[in-house]
Amino acid sequence: MTDFHVSLVGRKDLSGEIYRQIRRAILDRRLRPGDPLPAGRELARALAVSRATVTVAYERLAAEGFVTSRQGSGTFVSELATPAEREKAGRRSTGTLQPRPIWEAMSPPVTFEPARFDFRSGLCDASLFPHGAWRRSVTWALRSGETTAGVYEHPAGHHDLRIAIARHIGNSRGIRASADDVIVTNGTQQALDVLARVLLAPGDGIAVEDPSYGPPRRLFKALGIRVIGVPVDRQGLVVDALPRGIRAVYVTPSHQYPLSVTMTLSRRQALLAWAERNNAAIIEDDYDSEFRFGGRPLEPLQTLDAKGRVVYVGSFSKTMLPTLRLGFLVTPPSLRAALNKAKFVSDWHSSTLPQAALARFIDEGAFARHLRRVSAIYRKRHQILADAISRDFAEHLELIPSTTGLHLTALARRMSADQIAAIARRAADRGVAVQVLSNFAVGAIPRAGVMLGYGAIPTSHIEEGVHLLRACFDSEP
């Protein structure tokens, strides 16, 4: 028997109301073909009506073909005649409520359609995920009882995971932080959301890199925050171009998205000095910093910060899987209480099971082993792709040197942004997915260039994909 809700409160035509609500449930597919309806006697008892009232409703549904009765078995939902009839009968009003204008103007959420040669950035290779080791950590978390206690977690997250994160970033990035400084979030985007709610009021200004990743900008704008683009050159964010009167700066200094440059030490020091002079906050997104393939790593801004002006943001979306939805932020003590409250009113806390499993995964050394393994594979892809761009695209593209992250960026030498976009569309028709740099512009004239990620594409497919992309530069529109 399928349970479903029928309300007769304040209704007069009881059998008609039972008929209409069951019919609606069938049209909406809440009751599916083959689902059994409650026996007439049972439904009458549950609704406190006579059995005859239910029988009249069932007979009407049967007469119209919505249900069928089987002698000795019961009453079951029928398959409606055609999809068109279902659509016509089940059509709903679009409603009179309207969203704020900002949501109409905002571009739709990012979706990733499959591509044979996928050079899009922001993706990792799911086939490299250590399913066996992760399964053991999840099993341990389930058996430990911590995830099945039936109580809510602290807003900052699972304590063991916060300890593990503090130790991991201390060893890998030199960040000095305690578990109390760590707040677990549902990825980078939520970390930025709670930070914006704590640091900024509607009408306040935040500076972002231009070009930069779109979702954070859309988030800030949705919260009523003014977003000001600041140019990026080969040394990172141009600190001298920061406007007065802004309350915060959002930067990706380790591997700027999308240009791939690393902010120099002198620029980092200048940014910290600017924040102190202007009483501003710095939100440091340490994007893709786990994957470094050469050169001496520069210290995060957070490790150079002596005044408590930097909030450090990290994520496990590339090192593990985006579907886990786990990230974190490291806060100065002065913001800790407010950020815990903001996380609480946002969603109380992130899911406890994957947090407990990840804590175990890190503590047992499985995370470090996984990073070493995938870094070796990504290093090889990085080299193959960098060599191919330098060799085959020298006439059209200038590769921006980069030894960090999971994507490379190349600037167009003579082509316009529109011409590059046309090439990307031709490539997509051939099964090659790339991103154009102009899509990441904030306010300045869009730069012409392409981004090529190597996180999702198999190593053996890179050369063929690059060959197809190269042909698109020569073909006519």
XYZ file of N, CA, C and O in Angstrom, residues 73-148:
304
model
N -7.038 -8.534 -5.244
C -5.706 -7.932 -5.093
C -5.761 -6.487 -4.607
O -4.928 -6.054 -3.821
N -6.745 -5.720 -5.103
C -6.856 -4.337 -4.674
C -6.999 -3.391 -5.844
O -7.293 -3.784 -6.966
N -6.756 -2.126 -5.576
C -6.880 -1.066 -6.569
C -5.498 -0.491 -6.842
O -4.760 -0.146 -5.905
N -5.173 -0.320 -8.161
C -3.827 0.098 -8.546
C -3.899 1.259 -9.533
O -4.844 1.388 -10.314
N -2.846 2.092 -9.516
C -2.761 3.226 -10.434
C -2.516 2.716 -11.846
O -1.682 1.843 -12.082
N -3.243 3.272 -12.820
C -3.099 2.887 -14.223
C -2.056 3.776 -14.904
O -1.731 4.866 -14.425
N -1.592 3.308 -16.060
C -0.761 4.142 -16.923
C -1.699 4.983 -17.772
O -2.562 4.450 -18.462
N -1.539 6.329 -17.707
C -2.394 7.183 -18.506
C -2.111 6.982 -19.987
O -1.025 6.571 -20.389
N -3.071 7.324 -20.809
C -3.029 6.969 -22.220
C -1.790 7.490 -22.932
O -1.063 6.743 -23.566
N -1.516 8.791 -22.884
C -0.386 9.359 -23.612
C 0.292 10.416 -22.744
O -0.339 11.013 -21.871
N 1.591 10.672 -22.983
C 2.255 11.755 -22.253
C 1.570 13.097 -22.449
O 1.531 13.931 -21.555
N 1.018 13.342 -23.671
C 0.352 14.616 -23.929
C -0.851 14.806 -23.021
O -1.110 15.900 -22.517
N -1.604 13.735 -22.805
C -2.761 13.830 -21.919
C -2.324 14.118 -20.485
O -2.950 14.894 -19.781
N -1.247 13.468 -20.070
C -0.748 13.717 -18.719
C -0.321 15.168 -18.563
O -0.592 15.819 -17.560
N 0.382 15.674 -19.602
C 0.856 17.052 -19.537
C -0.304 18.023 -19.499
O -0.314 18.984 -18.724
N -1.320 17.770 -20.328
C -2.472 18.667 -20.368
C -3.226 18.644 -19.052
O -3.623 19.691 -18.520
N -3.422 17.445 -18.510
C -4.192 17.335 -17.262
C -3.412 17.853 -16.065
O -3.982 18.366 -15.112
N -2.084 17.717 -16.136
C -1.286 18.072 -14.961
C -0.651 19.436 -15.026
O 0.169 19.763 -14.177
N -1.001 20.246 -16.021
C -0.365 21.550 -16.169
C -0.679 22.435 -14.969
O -1.808 22.525 -14.522
N 0.388 23.068 -14.475
C 0.233 23.922 -13.292
C 0.399 25.388 -13.655
O 1.058 25.740 -14.626
N -0.172 26.225 -12.840
C 0.018 27.662 -13.018
C 1.476 28.021 -12.750
O 2.131 27.429 -11.891
N 1.983 28.983 -13.512
C 3.362 29.416 -13.289
C 3.510 30.209 -12.006
O 4.625 30.389 -11.516
N 2.424 30.666 -11.437
C 2.479 31.381 -10.172
C 2.624 32.876 -10.355
O 3.092 33.361 -11.389
N 2.234 33.620 -9.348
C 2.298 35.080 -9.407
C 3.499 35.639 -8.664
O 3.819 36.820 -8.812
N 4.173 34.811 -7.837
C 5.353 35.291 -7.125
C 6.503 35.503 -8.103
O 6.721 34.693 -9.005
N 7.245 36.566 -7.921
C 8.355 36.891 -8.808
C 9.633 37.106 -7.991
O 9.599 37.675 -6.895
N 10.787 36.649 -8.526
C 12.054 36.852 -7.806
C 12.530 38.289 -7.920
O 12.046 39.067 -8.754
N 13.506 38.642 -7.098
C 14.153 39.942 -7.221
C 14.822 40.039 -8.585
O 15.279 39.025 -9.142
N 14.917 41.228 -9.168
C 15.481 41.380 -10.514
C 16.875 40.809 -10.676
O 17.231 40.342 -11.761
N 17.673 40.797 -9.603
C 19.043 40.312 -9.727
C 19.104 38.855 -10.165
O 20.006 38.423 -10.884
N 18.088 38.067 -9.759
C 18.093 36.642 -10.120
C 17.684 36.438 -11.567
O 18.074 35.453 -12.194
N 16.918 37.374 -12.129
C 16.576 37.300 -13.545
C 17.791 37.600 -14.407
O 17.979 37.016 -15.479
N 18.623 38.531 -13.946
C 19.779 38.956 -14.734
C 20.961 38.001 -14.609
O 21.851 37.996 -15.454
N 20.967 37.182 -13.573
C 22.115 36.318 -13.316
C 22.116 35.127 -14.269
O 21.070 34.561 -14.581
N 23.300 34.736 -14.707
C 23.416 33.584 -15.602
C 23.050 32.313 -14.854
O 23.176 32.243 -13.629
N 22.596 31.278 -15.554
C 22.171 30.046 -14.893
C 23.343 29.310 -14.262
O 24.511 29.584 -14.581
N 23.060 28.364 -13.358
C 24.133 27.603 -12.717
C 24.992 26.865 -13.737
O 24.530 26.479 -14.811
N 26.266 26.681 -13.370
C 27.203 25.985 -14.250
C 26.846 24.509 -14.323
O 26.602 23.857 -13.307
N 26.773 23.992 -15.531
C 26.577 22.557 -15.725
C 27.675 22.053 -16.653
O 28.192 22.802 -17.485
N 28.031 20.809 -16.495
C 29.108 20.233 -17.282
C 28.574 19.069 -18.099
O 28.372 17.974 -17.584
N 28.315 19.342 -19.379
C 27.895 18.274 -20.270
C 29.119 17.451 -20.671
O 30.219 17.982 -20.809
N 28.962 16.137 -20.871
C 30.112 15.301 -21.223
C 30.761 15.760 -22.522
O 30.093 16.230 -23.443
N 32.074 15.657 -22.596
C 32.825 15.972 -23.802
C 33.891 14.897 -23.985
O 34.483 14.421 -23.018
N 34.132 14.521 -25.237
C 35.119 13.475 -25.510
C 36.514 13.919 -25.097
O 37.276 13.158 -24.512
N 36.844 15.177 -25.390
C 38.138 15.740 -25.000
C 37.843 16.945 -24.115
O 37.589 18.049 -24.608
N 37.861 16.723 -22.810
C 37.391 17.731 -21.866
C 38.567 18.497 -21.279
O 39.247 18.036 -20.364
N 38.811 19.703 -21.824
C 39.876 20.564 -21.334
C 39.346 21.672 -20.434
O 40.037 22.671 -20.235
N 38.150 21.509 -19.887
C 37.604 22.558 -19.027
C 38.303 22.560 -17.669
O 38.700 21.515 -17.147
N 38.448 23.743 -17.110
C 39.079 23.888 -15.800
C 38.081 23.568 -14.695
O 36.881 23.464 -14.928
N 38.593 23.450 -13.498
C 37.726 23.229 -12.346
C 37.255 21.806 -12.164
O 36.417 21.534 -11.312
N 37.789 20.873 -12.959
C 37.379 19.482 -12.878
C 38.564 18.607 -12.480
O 39.706 18.877 -12.858
N 38.288 17.565 -11.719
C 39.318 16.593 -11.376
C 38.974 15.262 -12.035
O 37.891 15.097 -12.597
N 39.892 14.328 -11.976
C 39.696 13.016 -12.589
C 39.075 12.074 -11.561
O 39.756 11.577 -10.665
N 37.780 11.838 -11.690
C 37.070 10.992 -10.719
C 37.580 9.557 -10.743
O 37.448 8.836 -9.750
N 38.184 9.128 -11.859
C 38.686 7.754 -11.944
C 39.891 7.538 -11.033
O 40.256 6.391 -10.746
N 40.520 8.624 -10.582
C 41.679 8.512 -9.695
C 41.281 8.465 -8.223
O 42.147 8.308 -7.358
N 40.010 8.614 -7.949
C 39.566 8.648 -6.550
C 39.825 7.290 -5.882
O 39.516 6.236 -6.453
N 40.379 7.291 -4.670
C 40.717 6.032 -3.974
C 39.493 5.394 -3.315
O 39.314 5.455 -2.091
N 38.657 4.777 -4.120
C 37.384 4.260 -3.619
C 37.561 3.272 -2.475
O 36.810 3.291 -1.493
N 38.541 2.378 -2.587
C 38.722 1.372 -1.544
C 39.069 1.979 -0.203
O 38.458 1.664 0.830
N 40.057 2.875 -0.178
C 40.469 3.509 1.075
C 39.355 4.389 1.638
O 39.131 4.421 2.855
N 38.640 5.085 0.757
C 37.548 5.934 1.220
C 36.414 5.092 1.787
O 35.816 5.438 2.802
N 36.112 3.973 1.148
C 35.052 3.085 1.638
C 35.376 2.590 3.047
O 34.500 2.512 3.912
N 36.636 2.281 3.289
C 37.031 1.819 4.630
C 36.861 2.936 5.658
O 36.434 2.679 6.800
N 37.161 4.162 5.276
C 36.992 5.288 6.205
C 35.522 5.548 6.500
O 35.141 5.831 7.645
N 34.670 5.443 5.473
C 33.232 5.632 5.681
C 32.675 4.530 6.572
O 31.868 4.782 7.473
N 33.111 3.285 6.334
C 32.656 2.159 7.158
C 33.054 2.371 8.605
O 32.260 2.143 9.537
N 34.283 2.817 8.807
C 34.735 3.087 10.183
C 33.870 4.173 10.819
O 33.482 4.067 11.994
N 33.577 5.227 10.060
C 32.770 6.322 10.603
C 31.379 5.853 10.990
O 30.822 6.278 12.007
N 30.797 4.953 10.204
C 29.475 4.425 10.517
C 29.509 3.562 11.770
O 28.599 3.592 12.594
N 30.568 2.784 11.915
C 30.661 1.880 13.064
C 31.073 2.586 14.347
O 30.842 2.075 15.445
N 31.685 3.753 14.208
C 32.188 4.439 15.398
C 31.073 4.959 16.284
O 31.278 5.206 17.468
N 29.886 5.148 15.719
C 28.758 5.656 16.492
C 28.676 7.160 16.537
O 27.651 7.729 16.925
N 29.758 7.866 16.126
C 29.746 9.326 16.182
C 28.738 9.920 15.200
O 28.192 11.000 15.443
N 28.536 9.224 14.082
C 27.658 9.767 13.046
C 26.216 9.306 13.194
O 25.353 9.718 12.427
N 25.956 8.437 14.150
C 24.601 7.917 14.337
C 24.057 8.234 15.729
O 23.147 7.568 16.208
